[in-house]
Amino acid sequence: MTITEFLLARIAEDESGARLTSGIPEALSSQAMPTVADWVETSAARVLAECEAKRRIVDLHHPWGFEYSGGEGCDRCVSPDDYTTAKLPDPERFPCQTLRLLASVYAGHPDYRQEWRP
């Protein structure tokens, strides 16, 4: 599993959890706890927005992604040749600190690799 595959899988998990909480149970939205319900809904929306932002950041670092980046990429971990030849990124440059930092919040996950540490 590559760091980009790892990150996209974790982002998908986070997104799934946020979608589950976005439908506030009736008990939380009662008059007794409107601030809790508002907080849960706002937090779910924020997590979904974070997932989208993280997905776009990962895409900038993946030579075959281009879904969001329009062919632009990280100059540190992916060279322009990587985009035109579809070759693997240079292991001396990839993954850059940006991906390592994004992955570090999932360091407790069993698929996290210690060589990704920032």
N, CA, C and O of each residue as an XYZ file, in Angstrom:
472
protein
N       0.859     -1.174      0.000
C       0.000      0.000      0.000
C       0.908      1.240      0.000
O       1.828      1.352      0.810
N       0.632      2.151     -0.911
C       1.391      3.397     -0.960
C       0.812      4.395      0.032
O      -0.288      4.208      0.551
N       1.558      5.442      0.284
C       1.067      6.467      1.205
C      -0.183      7.150      0.636
O      -1.080      7.522      1.393
N      -0.249      7.315     -0.683
C      -1.451      7.935     -1.256
C      -2.654      7.003     -1.117
O      -3.753      7.463     -0.809
N      -2.464      5.723     -1.335
C      -3.566      4.775     -1.144
C      -4.001      4.749      0.322
O      -5.194      4.722      0.625
N      -3.018      4.759      1.225
C      -3.308      4.792      2.658
C      -4.129      6.024      3.018
O      -5.146      5.924      3.704
N      -3.679      7.184      2.550
C      -4.384      8.425      2.869
C      -5.790      8.447      2.283
O      -6.733      8.847      2.967
N      -5.947      8.031      1.049
C      -7.280      8.038      0.440
C      -8.236      7.097      1.165
O      -9.427      7.388      1.282
N      -7.718      5.965      1.654
C      -8.556      5.044      2.423
C      -8.966      5.664      3.756
O     -10.120      5.529      4.163
N      -8.044      6.339      4.444
C      -8.376      6.972      5.719
C      -9.345      8.128      5.505
O     -10.267      8.320      6.298
N      -9.143      8.895      4.442
C     -10.051     10.005      4.132
C     -11.457      9.462      3.887
O     -12.439     10.035      4.359
N     -11.550      8.364      3.154
C     -12.863      7.756      2.882
C     -13.525      7.294      4.188
O     -14.737      7.434      4.351
N     -12.730      6.745      5.117
C     -13.283      6.346      6.416
C     -13.793      7.555      7.194
O     -14.886      7.522      7.760
N     -12.998      8.614      7.218
C     -13.417      9.837      7.917
C     -14.691     10.398      7.305
O     -15.602     10.820      8.018
N     -14.745     10.398      5.993
C     -15.908     10.919      5.283
C     -17.151     10.089      5.608
O     -18.229     10.635      5.840
N     -16.989      8.784      5.623
C     -18.107      7.899      5.938
C     -18.633      8.155      7.352
O     -19.843      8.211      7.571
N     -17.712      8.309      8.306
C     -18.126      8.606      9.679
C     -18.853      9.934      9.783
O     -19.835     10.049     10.517
N     -18.383     10.934      9.060
C     -19.030     12.247      9.091
C     -20.427     12.175      8.483
O     -21.355     12.822      8.969
N     -20.572     11.399      7.434
C     -21.900     11.267      6.809
C     -22.882     10.576      7.751
O     -24.069     10.902      7.759
N     -22.395      9.626      8.539
C     -23.264      8.946      9.510
C     -23.772      9.898     10.576
O     -24.913      9.778     11.022
N     -22.936     10.844     10.988
C     -23.342     11.764     12.050
C     -24.107     12.972     11.527
O     -24.668     13.734     12.314
N     -24.139     13.157     10.213
C     -24.808     14.352      9.694
C     -26.326     14.264      9.790
O     -26.993     15.297      9.742
N     -26.888     13.085      9.921
C     -28.322     12.953     10.168
C     -28.536     12.880     11.666
O     -28.506     11.790     12.237
N     -28.748     13.995     12.305
C     -28.832     14.076     13.764
C     -30.029     13.257     14.265
O     -31.148     13.427     13.782
N     -29.786     12.374     15.229
C     -30.924     11.651     15.818
C     -31.926     12.627     16.435
O     -31.543     13.693     16.918
N     -33.169     12.272     16.419
C     -34.235     13.133     16.930
C     -33.990     13.544     18.380
O     -34.291     14.678     18.753
N     -33.452     12.649     19.198
C     -33.225     12.961     20.613
C     -32.239     14.115     20.775
O     -32.395     14.925     21.689
N     -31.235     14.210     19.917
C     -30.262     15.292     20.023
C     -30.812     16.622     19.542
O     -30.365     17.679     19.989
N     -31.765     16.580     18.646
C     -32.281     17.829     18.108
C     -33.481     18.359     18.895
O     -34.161     19.289     18.461
N     -33.729     17.752     20.056
C     -34.849     18.223     20.871
C     -34.527     19.586     21.478
O     -33.394     20.060     21.398
N     -35.519     20.198     22.073
C     -35.349     21.508     22.699
C     -34.315     21.467     23.828
O     -33.677     22.476     24.127
N     -34.156     20.313     24.444
C     -33.254     20.215     25.599
C     -31.781     20.366     25.208
O     -30.979     20.813     26.028
N     -31.410     20.009     23.994
C     -29.997     20.024     23.631
C     -29.745     20.601     22.233
O     -29.047     19.975     21.436
N     -30.286     21.754     21.924
C     -30.076     22.271     20.567
C     -28.614     22.592     20.261
O     -28.198     22.479     19.108
N     -27.833     22.984     21.248
C     -26.439     23.317     20.969
C     -25.627     22.078     20.630
O     -24.712     22.161     19.810
N     -25.927     20.931     21.229
C     -25.239     19.688     20.892
C     -25.563     19.289     19.458
O     -24.671     18.916     18.697
N     -26.820     19.367     19.095
C     -27.217     19.012     17.739
C     -26.550     19.924     16.716
O     -26.069     19.465     15.679
N     -26.525     21.215     17.016
C     -25.861     22.162     16.102
C     -24.382     21.856     15.981
O     -23.814     21.912     14.890
N     -23.757     21.531     17.111
C     -22.318     21.238     17.102
C     -22.023     19.985     16.282
O     -21.079     19.975     15.493
N     -22.814     18.934     16.456
C     -22.602     17.689     15.715
C     -22.764     17.938     14.222
O     -21.948     17.474     13.426
N     -23.802     18.660     13.837
C     -24.036     18.941     12.415
C     -22.910     19.785     11.829
O     -22.439     19.505     10.727
N     -22.478     20.802     12.542
C     -21.391     21.661     12.083
C     -20.090     20.878     11.985
O     -19.333     21.046     11.029
N     -19.825     20.021     12.971
C     -18.606     19.214     12.950
C     -18.603     18.251     11.764
O     -17.574     18.080     11.111
N     -19.723     17.632     11.486
C     -19.810     16.712     10.345
C     -19.539     17.463      9.037
O     -18.828     16.961      8.167
N     -20.098     18.645      8.903
C     -19.867     19.444      7.688
C     -18.392     19.834      7.574
O     -17.825     19.831      6.482
N     -17.779     20.169      8.710
C     -16.361     20.537      8.693
C     -15.497     19.335      8.308
O     -14.564     19.477      7.517
N     -15.794     18.166      8.852
C     -15.021     16.965      8.524
C     -15.158     16.648      7.037
O     -14.175     16.283      6.392
N     -16.356     16.782      6.492
C     -16.539     16.535      5.058
C     -15.727     17.523      4.217
O     -15.135     17.142      3.207
N     -15.701     18.779      4.632
C     -14.892     19.778      3.914
C     -13.407     19.458      4.041
O     -12.655     19.610      3.078
N     -12.980     19.018      5.219
C     -11.582     18.624      5.406
C     -11.225     17.437      4.521
O     -10.138     17.396      3.945
N     -12.118     16.487      4.412
C     -11.875     15.316      3.563
C     -11.670     15.746      2.114
O     -10.770     15.246      1.439
N     -12.487     16.658      1.642
C     -12.344     17.159      0.272
C     -11.001     17.859      0.099
O     -10.316     17.644     -0.902
N     -10.621     18.689      1.058
C      -9.337     19.395      0.975
C      -8.173     18.413      1.003
O      -7.233     18.553      0.221
N      -8.219     17.422      1.887
C      -7.154     16.422      1.959
C      -7.062     15.621      0.667
O      -5.966     15.335      0.183
N      -8.218     15.259      0.111
C      -8.224     14.510     -1.152
C      -7.549     15.317     -2.257
O      -6.811     14.758     -3.068
N      -7.791     16.612     -2.294
C      -7.158     17.471     -3.297
C      -5.651     17.584     -3.065
O      -4.875     17.605     -4.020
N      -5.239     17.657     -1.804
C      -3.810     17.704     -1.500
C      -3.138     16.408     -1.933
O      -2.072     16.440     -2.547
N      -3.746     15.275     -1.623
C      -3.178     13.989     -2.037
C      -3.078     13.935     -3.560
O      -2.080     13.458     -4.102
N      -4.096     14.416     -4.241
C      -4.094     14.403     -5.706
C      -2.928     15.210     -6.276
O      -2.359     14.836     -7.302
N      -2.575     16.297     -5.627
C      -1.442     17.102     -6.098
C      -0.120     16.356     -5.988
O       0.863     16.741     -6.622
N      -0.086     15.317     -5.207
C       1.135     14.570     -4.961
C       1.144     13.211     -5.645
O       2.042     12.403     -5.412
N       0.173     12.964     -6.465
C       0.081     11.665     -7.128
C       0.178     11.871     -8.635
O      -0.650     12.576     -9.212
N       1.163     11.273     -9.277
C       1.398     11.553    -10.696
C       0.295     11.090    -11.638
O       0.261     11.514    -12.794
N      -0.603     10.234    -11.174
C      -1.647      9.767    -12.090
C      -3.027     10.234    -11.682
O      -4.015      9.808    -12.280
N      -3.126     11.088    -10.692
C      -4.418     11.536    -10.193
C      -5.097     12.506    -11.125
O      -6.019     12.133    -11.851
N      -4.662     13.728    -11.116
C      -5.177     14.802    -11.967
C      -6.650     15.106    -11.799
O      -7.163     15.995    -12.478
N      -7.353     14.405    -10.923
C      -8.791     14.635    -10.808
C      -9.085     16.075    -10.427
O     -10.012     16.683    -10.963
N      -8.316     16.618     -9.520
C      -8.527     17.984     -9.073
C      -7.437     18.934     -9.538
O      -7.676     20.131     -9.700
N      -6.249     18.407     -9.752
C      -5.095     19.277     -9.926
C      -4.904     19.779    -11.349
O      -4.099     20.683    -11.572
N      -5.613     19.227    -12.305
C      -5.455     19.683    -13.682
C      -4.057     19.448    -14.228
O      -3.592     20.186    -15.097
N      -3.390     18.428    -13.724
C      -2.049     18.112    -14.208
C      -0.941     18.788    -13.426
O       0.236     18.529    -13.677
N      -1.294     19.648    -12.485
C      -0.283     20.279    -11.641
C       0.079     19.312    -10.525
O      -0.720     18.459    -10.139
N       1.282     19.456    -10.020
C       1.681     18.564     -8.945
C       2.714     19.185     -8.053
O       3.152     20.315     -8.267
N       3.099     18.434     -7.050
C       4.098     18.867     -6.087
C       5.475     18.797     -6.730
O       5.900     17.730     -7.175
N       6.164     19.910     -6.781
C       7.498     19.931     -7.377
C       8.510     19.180     -6.524
O       9.569     18.799     -7.023
N       8.217     18.966     -5.284
C       9.159     18.295     -4.392
C       9.147     16.786     -4.587
O      10.213     16.174     -4.654
N       7.979     16.173     -4.678
C       7.942     14.707     -4.703
C       7.642     14.116     -6.073
O       7.870     12.924     -6.283
N       7.148     14.894     -6.993
C       6.841     14.379     -8.321
C       7.434     15.320     -9.360
O       7.114     16.509     -9.383
N       8.287     14.795    -10.210
C       8.890     15.643    -11.237
C       7.966     15.733    -12.444
O       7.095     14.878    -12.606
N       8.129     16.742    -13.294
C       7.298     16.845    -14.501
C       7.391     15.603    -15.382
O       6.417     15.237    -16.039
N       8.548     14.957    -15.401
C       8.693     13.736    -16.205
C       7.780     12.622    -15.709
O       7.317     11.797    -16.497
N       7.520     12.599    -14.400
C       6.650     11.566    -13.849
C       5.247     11.661    -14.447
O       4.576     10.647    -14.641
N       4.811     12.888    -14.738
C       3.477     13.076    -15.300
C       3.413     12.655    -16.760
O       2.409     12.101    -17.208
N       4.468     12.914    -17.489
C       4.428     12.636    -18.922
C       4.757     11.194    -19.243
O       4.335     10.688    -20.283
N       5.501     10.515    -18.381
C       5.890      9.143    -18.669
C       5.167      8.130    -17.803
O       5.330      6.925    -17.996
N       4.371      8.595    -16.852
C       3.615      7.733    -15.926
C       4.537      6.783    -15.177
O       4.157      5.655    -14.865
N       5.755      7.244    -14.889
C       6.662      6.402    -14.111
C       6.455      6.670    -12.623
O       5.821      7.651    -12.234
N       6.994      5.790    -11.816
C       6.876      5.956    -10.375
C       7.661      7.176     -9.925
O       8.715      7.474    -10.488
N       7.163      7.886     -8.918
C       7.906      9.032     -8.383
C       9.253      8.585     -7.818
O       9.406      7.447     -7.373
N      10.205      9.478     -7.844
C      11.548      9.231     -7.319
C      11.456      8.963     -5.820
O      10.978      9.823     -5.080
N      11.904      7.782     -5.344
C      11.787      7.481     -3.916
C      12.608      8.423     -3.028
O      12.362      8.503     -1.824
N      13.563      9.124     -3.600
C      14.331     10.101     -2.820
C      13.490     11.340     -2.507
O      13.743     12.033     -1.522
N      12.493     11.615     -3.347
C      11.663     12.807     -3.163
C      10.275     12.489     -2.646
O       9.627     13.349     -2.050
N       9.811     11.276     -2.863
C       8.441     10.908     -2.557
C       8.424      9.942     -1.384
O       9.257      9.036     -1.366
N       7.569     10.062     -0.438
C       6.604     11.148     -0.279
C       7.243     12.364      0.395
O       8.121     12.235      1.247
N       6.786     13.520     -0.002
C       7.298     14.751      0.585
C       6.694     14.961      1.975
O       5.832     14.196      2.409
N       7.145     15.980      2.651
C       6.691     16.262      4.016
C       5.185     16.495      4.105
O       4.568     16.170      5.120
N       4.595     17.047      3.065
C       3.155     17.310      3.104
C       2.375     16.017      3.288
O       1.502     15.940      4.153
N       2.677     15.001      2.488
C       1.972     13.727      2.625
C       2.322     13.041      3.932
O       1.461     12.432      4.567
N       3.580     13.136      4.337
C       3.986     12.529      5.604
C       3.213     13.155      6.771
O       2.782     12.449      7.683
N       3.041     14.469      6.737
C       2.298     15.147      7.797
C       0.817     14.773      7.775
O       0.214     14.561      8.827
N       0.232     14.692      6.582
C      -1.167     14.271      6.495
C      -1.340     12.870      7.057
O      -2.311     12.599      7.764
N      -0.408     11.979      6.751
C      -0.504     10.592      7.210
C      -0.235     10.459      8.702
O      -0.731      9.527      9.336
N       0.540     11.373      9.271
C       0.957     11.240     10.665
C      -0.215     11.228     11.645
O      -0.098     10.658     12.729
N      -1.328     11.837     11.291
C      -2.480     11.823     12.212
C      -3.109     10.436     12.306
O      -3.925     10.181     13.192
N      -2.733      9.542     11.396
C      -3.235      8.170     11.406
C      -2.147      7.188     11.848
O      -2.229      6.000     11.538
N      -1.135      7.665     12.565
C       0.010      6.831     12.953
C      -0.400      5.606     13.763
O       0.318      4.606     13.761
N      -1.518      5.656     14.443
C      -1.993      4.512     15.217
C      -2.676      3.441     14.390
O      -2.994      2.372     14.909
N      -2.908      3.706     13.113
C      -3.580      2.740     12.245
C      -2.627      1.586     11.913
O      -1.438      1.825     11.698
N      -3.115      0.348     11.865
C      -2.222     -0.787     11.603
C      -1.521     -0.744     10.234
O      -0.470     -1.363     10.072
N      -2.070     -0.044      9.273
C      -1.435      0.030      7.953
C      -0.419      1.166      7.826
O       0.260      1.282      6.805
N      -0.316      1.992      8.849
C       0.643      3.102      8.822
C       2.058      2.535      8.870
O       2.350      1.629      9.650
N       2.934      3.081      8.027
C       4.334      2.634      7.975
C       5.223      3.650      8.657
O       5.091      4.854      8.439
N       6.119      3.165      9.475
C       7.023      4.051     10.211
C       7.915      4.874      9.285
O       8.328      5.972      9.659
N       8.221      4.377      8.094
C       9.058      5.152      7.159
C       8.347      6.383      6.622
O       8.974      7.218      5.969
N       7.054      6.513      6.883
C       6.315      7.713      6.466
C       6.393      8.820      7.508
O       5.921      9.929      7.258
N       6.972      8.549      8.660
C       7.029      9.557      9.717
C       7.682     10.828      9.183
O       8.666     10.760      8.446
N       7.132     11.996      9.556
C       7.729     13.265      9.097
C       9.091     13.504      9.746
O       9.734     14.519      9.476
